[in-house]
Coordinates of C-alpha atoms in Angstrom, one line a residue:
X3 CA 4.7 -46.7 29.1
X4 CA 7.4 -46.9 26.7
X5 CA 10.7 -44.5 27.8
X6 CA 12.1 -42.4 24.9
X7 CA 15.8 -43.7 25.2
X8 CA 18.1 -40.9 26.7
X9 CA 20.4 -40.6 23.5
X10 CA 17.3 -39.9 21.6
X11 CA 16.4 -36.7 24.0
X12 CA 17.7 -33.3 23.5
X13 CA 20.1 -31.8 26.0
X14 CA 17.4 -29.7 27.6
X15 CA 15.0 -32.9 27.9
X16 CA 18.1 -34.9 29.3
X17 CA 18.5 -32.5 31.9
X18 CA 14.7 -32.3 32.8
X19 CA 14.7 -36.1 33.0
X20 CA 17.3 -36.2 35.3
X21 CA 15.6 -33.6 37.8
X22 CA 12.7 -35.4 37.7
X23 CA 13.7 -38.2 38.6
X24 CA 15.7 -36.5 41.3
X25 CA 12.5 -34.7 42.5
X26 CA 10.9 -38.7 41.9
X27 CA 13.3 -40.0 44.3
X28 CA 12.6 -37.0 47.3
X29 CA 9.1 -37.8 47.0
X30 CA 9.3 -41.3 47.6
X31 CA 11.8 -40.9 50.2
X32 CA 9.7 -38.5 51.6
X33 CA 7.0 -41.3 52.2
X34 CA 9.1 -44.1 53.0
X35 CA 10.2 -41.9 55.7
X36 CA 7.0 -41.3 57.0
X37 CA 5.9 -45.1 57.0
X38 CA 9.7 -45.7 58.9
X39 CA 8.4 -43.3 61.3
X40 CA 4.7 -44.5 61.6
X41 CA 6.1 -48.2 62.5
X42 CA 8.4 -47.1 65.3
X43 CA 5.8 -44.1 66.7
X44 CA 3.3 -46.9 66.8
X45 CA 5.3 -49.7 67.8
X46 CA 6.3 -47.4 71.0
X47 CA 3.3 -45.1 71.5
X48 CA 2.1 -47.4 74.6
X49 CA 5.2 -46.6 76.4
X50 CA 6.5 -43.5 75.5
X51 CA 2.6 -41.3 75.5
X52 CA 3.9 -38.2 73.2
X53 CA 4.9 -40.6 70.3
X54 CA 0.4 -41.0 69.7
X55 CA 1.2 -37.1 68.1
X56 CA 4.4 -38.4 66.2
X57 CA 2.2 -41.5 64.7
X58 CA -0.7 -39.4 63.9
X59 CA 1.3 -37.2 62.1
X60 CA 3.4 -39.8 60.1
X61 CA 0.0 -41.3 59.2
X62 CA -1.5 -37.7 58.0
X63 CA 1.5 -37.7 56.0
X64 CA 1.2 -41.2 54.5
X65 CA -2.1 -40.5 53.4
X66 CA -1.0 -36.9 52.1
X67 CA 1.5 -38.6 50.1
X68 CA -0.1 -41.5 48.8
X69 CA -3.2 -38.9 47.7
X70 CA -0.9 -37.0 45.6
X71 CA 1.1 -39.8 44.1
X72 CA -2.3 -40.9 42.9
X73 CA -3.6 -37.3 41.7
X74 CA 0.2 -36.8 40.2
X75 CA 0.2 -40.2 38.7
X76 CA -3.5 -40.0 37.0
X77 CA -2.6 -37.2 34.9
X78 CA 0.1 -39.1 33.0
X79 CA -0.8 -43.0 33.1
X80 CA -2.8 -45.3 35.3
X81 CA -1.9 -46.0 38.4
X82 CA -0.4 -49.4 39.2
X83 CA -1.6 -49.7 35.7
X84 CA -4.8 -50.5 37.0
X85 CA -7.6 -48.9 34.7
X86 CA -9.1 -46.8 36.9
X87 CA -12.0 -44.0 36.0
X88 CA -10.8 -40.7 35.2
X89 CA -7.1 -41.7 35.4
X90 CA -4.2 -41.7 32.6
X91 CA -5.7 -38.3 31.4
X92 CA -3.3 -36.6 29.4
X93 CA -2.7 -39.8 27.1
X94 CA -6.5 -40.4 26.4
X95 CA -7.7 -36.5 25.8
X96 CA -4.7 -35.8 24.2
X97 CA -6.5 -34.6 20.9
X98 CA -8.9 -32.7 23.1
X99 CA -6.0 -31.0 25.1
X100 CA -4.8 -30.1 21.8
X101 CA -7.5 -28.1 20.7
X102 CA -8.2 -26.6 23.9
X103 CA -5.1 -24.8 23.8
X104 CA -5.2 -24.1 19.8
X105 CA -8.6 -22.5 20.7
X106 CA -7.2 -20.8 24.0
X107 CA -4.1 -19.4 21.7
X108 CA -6.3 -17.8 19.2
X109 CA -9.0 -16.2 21.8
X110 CA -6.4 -14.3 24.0
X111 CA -3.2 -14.3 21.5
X112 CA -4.6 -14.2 18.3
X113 CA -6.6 -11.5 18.5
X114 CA -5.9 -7.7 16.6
X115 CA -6.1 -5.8 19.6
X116 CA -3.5 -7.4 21.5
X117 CA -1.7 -7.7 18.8
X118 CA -1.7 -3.8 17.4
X119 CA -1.3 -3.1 20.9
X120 CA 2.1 -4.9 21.7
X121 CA 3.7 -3.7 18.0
X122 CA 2.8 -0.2 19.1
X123 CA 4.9 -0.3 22.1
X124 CA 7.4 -1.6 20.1
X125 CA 10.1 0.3 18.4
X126 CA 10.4 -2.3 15.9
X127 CA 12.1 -0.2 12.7
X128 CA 14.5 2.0 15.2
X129 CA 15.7 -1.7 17.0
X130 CA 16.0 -3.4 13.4
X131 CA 17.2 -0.3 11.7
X132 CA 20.0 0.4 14.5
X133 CA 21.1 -3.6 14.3
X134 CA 21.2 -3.2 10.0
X135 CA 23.3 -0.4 10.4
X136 CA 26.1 -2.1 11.4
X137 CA 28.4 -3.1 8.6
X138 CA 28.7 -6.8 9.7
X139 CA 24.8 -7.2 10.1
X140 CA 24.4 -5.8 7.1
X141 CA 26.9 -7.7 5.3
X142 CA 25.2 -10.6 7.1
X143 CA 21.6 -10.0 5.7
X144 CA 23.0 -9.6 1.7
X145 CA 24.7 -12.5 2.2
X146 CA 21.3 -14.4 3.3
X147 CA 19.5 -12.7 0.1
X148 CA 22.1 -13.3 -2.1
X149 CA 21.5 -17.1 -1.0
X150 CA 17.5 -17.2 -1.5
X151 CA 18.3 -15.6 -5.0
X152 CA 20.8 -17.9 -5.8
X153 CA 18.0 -20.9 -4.9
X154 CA 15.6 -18.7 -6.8
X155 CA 17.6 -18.1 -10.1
X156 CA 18.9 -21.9 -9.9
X157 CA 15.1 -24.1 -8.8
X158 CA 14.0 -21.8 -12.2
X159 CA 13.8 -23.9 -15.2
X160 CA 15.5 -22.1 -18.0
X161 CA 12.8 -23.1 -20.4
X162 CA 9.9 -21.7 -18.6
X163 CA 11.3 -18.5 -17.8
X164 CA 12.1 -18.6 -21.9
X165 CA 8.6 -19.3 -22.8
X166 CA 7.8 -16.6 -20.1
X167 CA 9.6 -14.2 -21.9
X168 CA 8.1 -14.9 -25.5
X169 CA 4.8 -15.0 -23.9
X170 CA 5.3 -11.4 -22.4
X171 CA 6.5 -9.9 -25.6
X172 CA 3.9 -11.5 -28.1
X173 CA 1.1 -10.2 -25.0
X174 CA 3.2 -6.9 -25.1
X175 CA 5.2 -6.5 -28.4
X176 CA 4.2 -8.6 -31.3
X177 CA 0.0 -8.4 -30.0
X178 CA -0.4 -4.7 -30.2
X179 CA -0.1 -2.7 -33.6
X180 CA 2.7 -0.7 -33.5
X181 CA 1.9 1.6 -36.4
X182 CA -0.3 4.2 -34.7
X183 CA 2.2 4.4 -31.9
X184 CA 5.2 4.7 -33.8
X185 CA 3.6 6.9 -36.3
X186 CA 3.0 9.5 -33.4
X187 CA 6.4 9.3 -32.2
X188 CA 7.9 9.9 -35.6
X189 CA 5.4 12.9 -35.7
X190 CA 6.7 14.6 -32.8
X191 CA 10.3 14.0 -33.6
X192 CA 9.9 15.3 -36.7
X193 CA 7.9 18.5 -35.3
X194 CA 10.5 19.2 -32.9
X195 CA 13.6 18.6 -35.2
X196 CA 14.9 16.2 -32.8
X197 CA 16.0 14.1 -36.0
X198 CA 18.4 17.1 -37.3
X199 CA 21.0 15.4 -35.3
X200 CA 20.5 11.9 -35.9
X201 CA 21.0 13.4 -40.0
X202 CA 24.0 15.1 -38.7
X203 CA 25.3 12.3 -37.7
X204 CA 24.5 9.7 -40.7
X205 CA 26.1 12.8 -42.9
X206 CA 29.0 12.3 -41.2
X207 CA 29.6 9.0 -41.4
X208 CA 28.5 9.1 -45.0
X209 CA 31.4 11.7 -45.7
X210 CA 34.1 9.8 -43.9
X211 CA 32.8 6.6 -45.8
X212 CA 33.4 8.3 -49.0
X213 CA 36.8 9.4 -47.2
X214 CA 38.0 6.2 -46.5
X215 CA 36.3 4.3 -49.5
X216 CA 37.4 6.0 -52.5
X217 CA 38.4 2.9 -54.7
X218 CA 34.8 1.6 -54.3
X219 CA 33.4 4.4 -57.0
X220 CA 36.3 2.2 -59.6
X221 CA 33.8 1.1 -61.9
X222 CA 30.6 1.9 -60.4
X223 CA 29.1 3.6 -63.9
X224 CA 32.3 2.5 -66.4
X225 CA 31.2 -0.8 -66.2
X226 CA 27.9 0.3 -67.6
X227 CA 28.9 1.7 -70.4
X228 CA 29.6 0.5 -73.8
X229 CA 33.1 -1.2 -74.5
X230 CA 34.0 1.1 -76.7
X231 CA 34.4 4.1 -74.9
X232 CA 38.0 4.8 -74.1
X233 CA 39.0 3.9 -70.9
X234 CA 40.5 7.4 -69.9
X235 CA 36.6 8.8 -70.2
X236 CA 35.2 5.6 -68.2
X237 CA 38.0 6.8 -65.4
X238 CA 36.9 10.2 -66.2
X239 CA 33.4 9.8 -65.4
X240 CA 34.0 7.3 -62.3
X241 CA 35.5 10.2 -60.9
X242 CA 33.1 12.8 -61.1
X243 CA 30.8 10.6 -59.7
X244 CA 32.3 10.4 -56.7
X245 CA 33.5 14.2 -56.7
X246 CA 29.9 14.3 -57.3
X247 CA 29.0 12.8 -54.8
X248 CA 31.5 13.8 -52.3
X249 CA 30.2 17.6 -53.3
X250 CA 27.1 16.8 -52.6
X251 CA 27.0 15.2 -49.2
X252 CA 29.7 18.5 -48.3
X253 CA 27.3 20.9 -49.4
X254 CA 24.3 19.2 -47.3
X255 CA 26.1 19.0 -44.0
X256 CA 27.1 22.5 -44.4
X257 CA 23.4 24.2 -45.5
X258 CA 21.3 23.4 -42.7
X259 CA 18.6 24.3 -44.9
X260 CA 19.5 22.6 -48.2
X261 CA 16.8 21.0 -50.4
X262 CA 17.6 17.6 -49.0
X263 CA 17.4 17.8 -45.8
X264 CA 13.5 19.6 -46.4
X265 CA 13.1 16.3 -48.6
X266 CA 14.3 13.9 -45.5
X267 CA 11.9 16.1 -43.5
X268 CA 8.8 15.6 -46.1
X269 CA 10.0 11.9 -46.1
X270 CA 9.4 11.5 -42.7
X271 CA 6.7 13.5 -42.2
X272 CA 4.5 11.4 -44.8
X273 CA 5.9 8.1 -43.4
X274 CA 4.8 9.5 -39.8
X275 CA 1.9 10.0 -41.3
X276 CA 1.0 6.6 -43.2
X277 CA 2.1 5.0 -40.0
X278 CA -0.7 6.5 -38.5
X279 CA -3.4 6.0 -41.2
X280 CA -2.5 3.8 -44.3
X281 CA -3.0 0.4 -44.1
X282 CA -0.5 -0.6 -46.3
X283 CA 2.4 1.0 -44.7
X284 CA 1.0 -0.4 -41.1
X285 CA 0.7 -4.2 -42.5
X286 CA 4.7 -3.9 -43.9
X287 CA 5.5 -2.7 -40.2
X288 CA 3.7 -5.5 -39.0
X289 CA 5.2 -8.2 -41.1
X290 CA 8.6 -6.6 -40.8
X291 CA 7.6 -7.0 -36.8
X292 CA 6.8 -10.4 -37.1
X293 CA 9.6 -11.5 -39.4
X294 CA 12.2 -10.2 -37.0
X295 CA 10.6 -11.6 -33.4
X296 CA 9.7 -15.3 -34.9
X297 CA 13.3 -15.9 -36.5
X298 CA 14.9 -18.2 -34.7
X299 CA 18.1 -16.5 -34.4
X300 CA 16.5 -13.6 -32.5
X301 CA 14.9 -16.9 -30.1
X302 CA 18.3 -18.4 -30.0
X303 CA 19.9 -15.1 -29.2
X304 CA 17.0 -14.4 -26.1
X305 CA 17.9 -17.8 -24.8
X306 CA 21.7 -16.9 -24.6
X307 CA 20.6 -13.5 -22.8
X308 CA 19.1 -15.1 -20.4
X309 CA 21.3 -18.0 -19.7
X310 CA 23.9 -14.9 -19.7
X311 CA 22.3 -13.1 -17.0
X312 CA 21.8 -15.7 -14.9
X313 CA 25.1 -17.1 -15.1
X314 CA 26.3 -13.6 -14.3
X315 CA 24.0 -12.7 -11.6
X316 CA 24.7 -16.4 -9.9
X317 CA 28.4 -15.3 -9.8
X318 CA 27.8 -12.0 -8.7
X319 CA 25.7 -13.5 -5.7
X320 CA 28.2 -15.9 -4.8
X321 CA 30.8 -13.5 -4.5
X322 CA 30.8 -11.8 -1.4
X323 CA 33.1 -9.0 -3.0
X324 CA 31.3 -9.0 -5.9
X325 CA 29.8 -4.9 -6.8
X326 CA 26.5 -6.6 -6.3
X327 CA 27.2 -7.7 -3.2
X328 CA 29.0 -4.4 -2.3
X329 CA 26.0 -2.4 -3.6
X330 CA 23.6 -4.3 -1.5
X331 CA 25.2 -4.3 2.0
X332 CA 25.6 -0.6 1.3
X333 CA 22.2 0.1 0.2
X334 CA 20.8 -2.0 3.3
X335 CA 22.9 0.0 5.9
X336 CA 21.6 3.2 4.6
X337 CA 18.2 1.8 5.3
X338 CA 19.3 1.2 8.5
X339 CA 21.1 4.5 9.1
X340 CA 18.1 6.5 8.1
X341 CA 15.4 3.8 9.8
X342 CA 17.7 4.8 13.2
X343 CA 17.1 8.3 12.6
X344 CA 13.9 9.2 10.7
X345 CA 11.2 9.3 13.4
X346 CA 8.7 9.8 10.5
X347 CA 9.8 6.9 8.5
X348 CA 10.0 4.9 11.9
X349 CA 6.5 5.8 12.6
X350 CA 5.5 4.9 9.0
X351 CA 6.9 1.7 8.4
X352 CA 5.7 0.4 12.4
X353 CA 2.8 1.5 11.3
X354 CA 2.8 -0.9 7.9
X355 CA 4.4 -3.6 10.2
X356 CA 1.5 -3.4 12.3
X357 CA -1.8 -3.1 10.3
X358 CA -0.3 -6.1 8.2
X359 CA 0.2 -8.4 11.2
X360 CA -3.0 -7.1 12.4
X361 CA -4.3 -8.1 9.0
X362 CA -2.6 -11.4 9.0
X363 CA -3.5 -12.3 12.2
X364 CA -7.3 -11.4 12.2
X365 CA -7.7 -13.2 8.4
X366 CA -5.4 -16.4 9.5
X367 CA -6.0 -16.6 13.4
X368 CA -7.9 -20.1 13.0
X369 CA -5.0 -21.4 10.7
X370 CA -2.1 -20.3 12.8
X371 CA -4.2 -21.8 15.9
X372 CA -4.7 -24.8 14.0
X373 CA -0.9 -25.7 14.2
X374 CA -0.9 -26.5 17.4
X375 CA -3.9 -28.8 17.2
X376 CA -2.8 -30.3 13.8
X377 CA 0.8 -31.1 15.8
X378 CA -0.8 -32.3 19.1
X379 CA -2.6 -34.5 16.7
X380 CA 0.1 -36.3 15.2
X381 CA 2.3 -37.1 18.1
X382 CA 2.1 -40.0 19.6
X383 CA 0.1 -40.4 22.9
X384 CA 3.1 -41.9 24.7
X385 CA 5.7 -39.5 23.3
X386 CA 3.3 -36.4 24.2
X387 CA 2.6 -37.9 28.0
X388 CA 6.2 -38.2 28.2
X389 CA 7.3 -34.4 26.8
X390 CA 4.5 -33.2 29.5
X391 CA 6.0 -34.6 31.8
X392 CA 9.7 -34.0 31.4
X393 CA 8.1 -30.2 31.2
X394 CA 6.3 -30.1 34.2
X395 CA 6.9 -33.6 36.4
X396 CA 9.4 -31.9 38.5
X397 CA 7.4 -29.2 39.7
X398 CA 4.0 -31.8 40.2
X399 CA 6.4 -33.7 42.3
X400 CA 6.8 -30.8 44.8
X401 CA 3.0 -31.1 45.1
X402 CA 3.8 -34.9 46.6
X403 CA 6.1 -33.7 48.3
X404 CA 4.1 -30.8 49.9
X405 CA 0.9 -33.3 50.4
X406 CA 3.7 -35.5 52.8
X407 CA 3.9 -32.3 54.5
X408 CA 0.6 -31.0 54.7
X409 CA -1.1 -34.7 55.1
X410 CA 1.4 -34.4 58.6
X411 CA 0.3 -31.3 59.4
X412 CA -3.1 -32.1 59.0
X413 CA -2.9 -35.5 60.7
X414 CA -1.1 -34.0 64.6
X415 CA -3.9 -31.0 63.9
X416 CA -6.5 -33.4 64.0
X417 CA -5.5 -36.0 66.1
X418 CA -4.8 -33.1 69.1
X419 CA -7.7 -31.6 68.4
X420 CA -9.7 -35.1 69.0
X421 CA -7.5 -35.5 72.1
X422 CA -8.4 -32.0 73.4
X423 CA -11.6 -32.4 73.0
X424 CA -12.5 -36.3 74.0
X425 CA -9.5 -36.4 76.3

């Protein structure tokens, strides 16, 4: 069988391949130290009577030893490479090995009893919320959102999120009729005299228009009038106009019951009204509706909101001291903080920990499972004989090692037993 090359190995495999073939090497030497033995023992045995025990035990152990080589041997390859029955095992039920321990996985670890039953002894939130209350582990997991946003915001394609965005506001905007709802609203504004102060306010800025304009109201009616009017009555009547009119928007703001403001209030009232039930004044709202959300400068200005915000919230991300940032660490050691101390929230969110793992686990057992198989499936049957073996060789060579010394054992046992007994 083909050798992975060392450089190729991780350190941890490098180090197991080294002790086994350490653990190899005592093996072997174990056995060619038996044979050494069984050759002088039985070279000497006529002459020197006791050295019949030492031979039977060095052949116990030979056989011991070669038994085991074979057994330890068989599992990983053929021995001698000889194709012998029932030999190279691992390498030719590899797939079967596979899901055998897939299958053994999900019966005894997959299951939602043994699952629920390890969270539950688990303080999971008071462990996780007494590491996230630490500044730097906190710090830490921001800076690990604020990179999977980043990949969010930036595998996005600005045009879909775009389209997304007109296709939520025609589904949630332009689609339903506004009238009724608007209609209402106006209704209970205008029941409430909640609008009193949004007239206050347009008064005012009327007034200090008229203030600050005054040289507008030059020729507003002269102009209208015949040429032969003398020009100090056209000035004349320019200015009263605007007196006029400056009077008249004084007079409002100051009577908070003047005839003008109960006509803005029959105004509205009727237009809250026809909102609700004419169909004339609901089509104009609609077509207003529709004229503004289909121009294209409204579309154009959308798209620069959005490539706006995401330009901003990518900087904000990147920046560790960024108020974003800031906001986040601080919110998420408060979590932990309160996780380390609320036995009631602990007990509540183990509890959601738990039933969803148990609810994972009993709906995707046979998938999770699976991975093992699927993986067993794909490696190679050299490369999977070989990462058995650098996992458990070392210890299946202290079984050759112990068969040399049982095998020994076994062999003086028998031998003096056989003397003993038929002398």
């Amino acid at each position: 069988m083909a050798r992975t090359p060392t450089a190729l190995l991780s350190p941890a495999d490098q180090e197991r391949r080294r002790a086994l073939r350490t653990m190899k090497g005592v093996a072997l030497g174990a056995l060619i130290g038996m044979a050494v033995v069984f050759v002088v023992a039985f070279a000497f045995q006529n002459e020197v009577e006791w050295l019949q025990y030492v031979r039977a035990a060095a052949e116990g152990g030979m056989v011991g030893a070669l038994a085991d080589w074979f057994a330890v041997t068989a599992l990983f390859r053929h021995p001698l490479g000889l194709p012998i029955p029932h030999t190279a095992i691992i390498p030719r039920r590899k797939d079967e090995i596979g899901a055998q321990l897939g299958e053994f996985v999900e019966t005894n670890f997959l299951e939602g009893d043994v699952v629920r039953t390890k969270l539950e002894s688990t303080p999971l939130s008071a462990r996780a919320g007494a590491w996230l209350a630490q500044p730097a582990h906190a710090d830490r997991v921001a800076a690990e959102g604020a990179t999977v946003a980043s990949s969010i915001l930036r595998a996005l394609s600005d045009d879909d999120v775009q389209g997304l965005i007109e296709d939520l506001a025609r589904e949630h905007l332009l689609s339903p009729d506004w009238g009724p709802s608007v209609g209402g609203w106006l209704e209970r504004v205008v029941e409430s005299g909640a609008h009193h102060g949004a007239v206050d306010l347009a008064l005012d800025n009327i007034a200090t228009w008229l203030g600050n304009n005054r040289e507008q109201f030059q020729g507003l009616v002269s102009r209208r009038l015949p040429s032969w009017v003398p020009g100090l009555a056209l000035r004349l009547v320019d200015d009263t106009v605007y007196r006029e009119a400056v009077g008249f928007v004084d007079a409002v703001r100051a009577d908070p019951g003047h005839p003008a403001r109960d006509t803005i209030d029959g105004y509205l009232a009727r237009l809250a009204d026809n909102l609700q039930h004419d169909p004339g004044t609901m089509m104009r709202l609609e077509e207003a509706k529709a004229a503004v959300f289909d121009s294209p400068r409204v579309r154009r200005l959308a798209a620069e909101a959005w490539n706006t915000a995401k330009a901003g919230l990518l900087t904000a991300l990147a920046d560790p001291n960024s108020s974003l940032r800031r906001r986040a660490s601080s919110a998420l050691a408060e979590i932990g903080v309160r996780l380390g101390r609320d036995e009631t929230l602990q007990k509540r969110v183990d509890g959601w920990i738990t039933d969803a793992a148990v609810f994972l686990v009993g709906r995707y057992r046979h998938d999770i499972a699976s991975i093992i198989t699927d993986t067993v499936e794909r490696w190679d049957a050299e490369e999977t004989t070989e990462k058995i073996e650098l996992m458990v060789g070392r210890d299946l060579q202290y079984i050759r090692l112990n068969g040399t010394i049982v095998g020994a054992l076994a062999g003086l046992v028998i031998f003096t037993v056989a003397h003993l007994v038929f002398g």
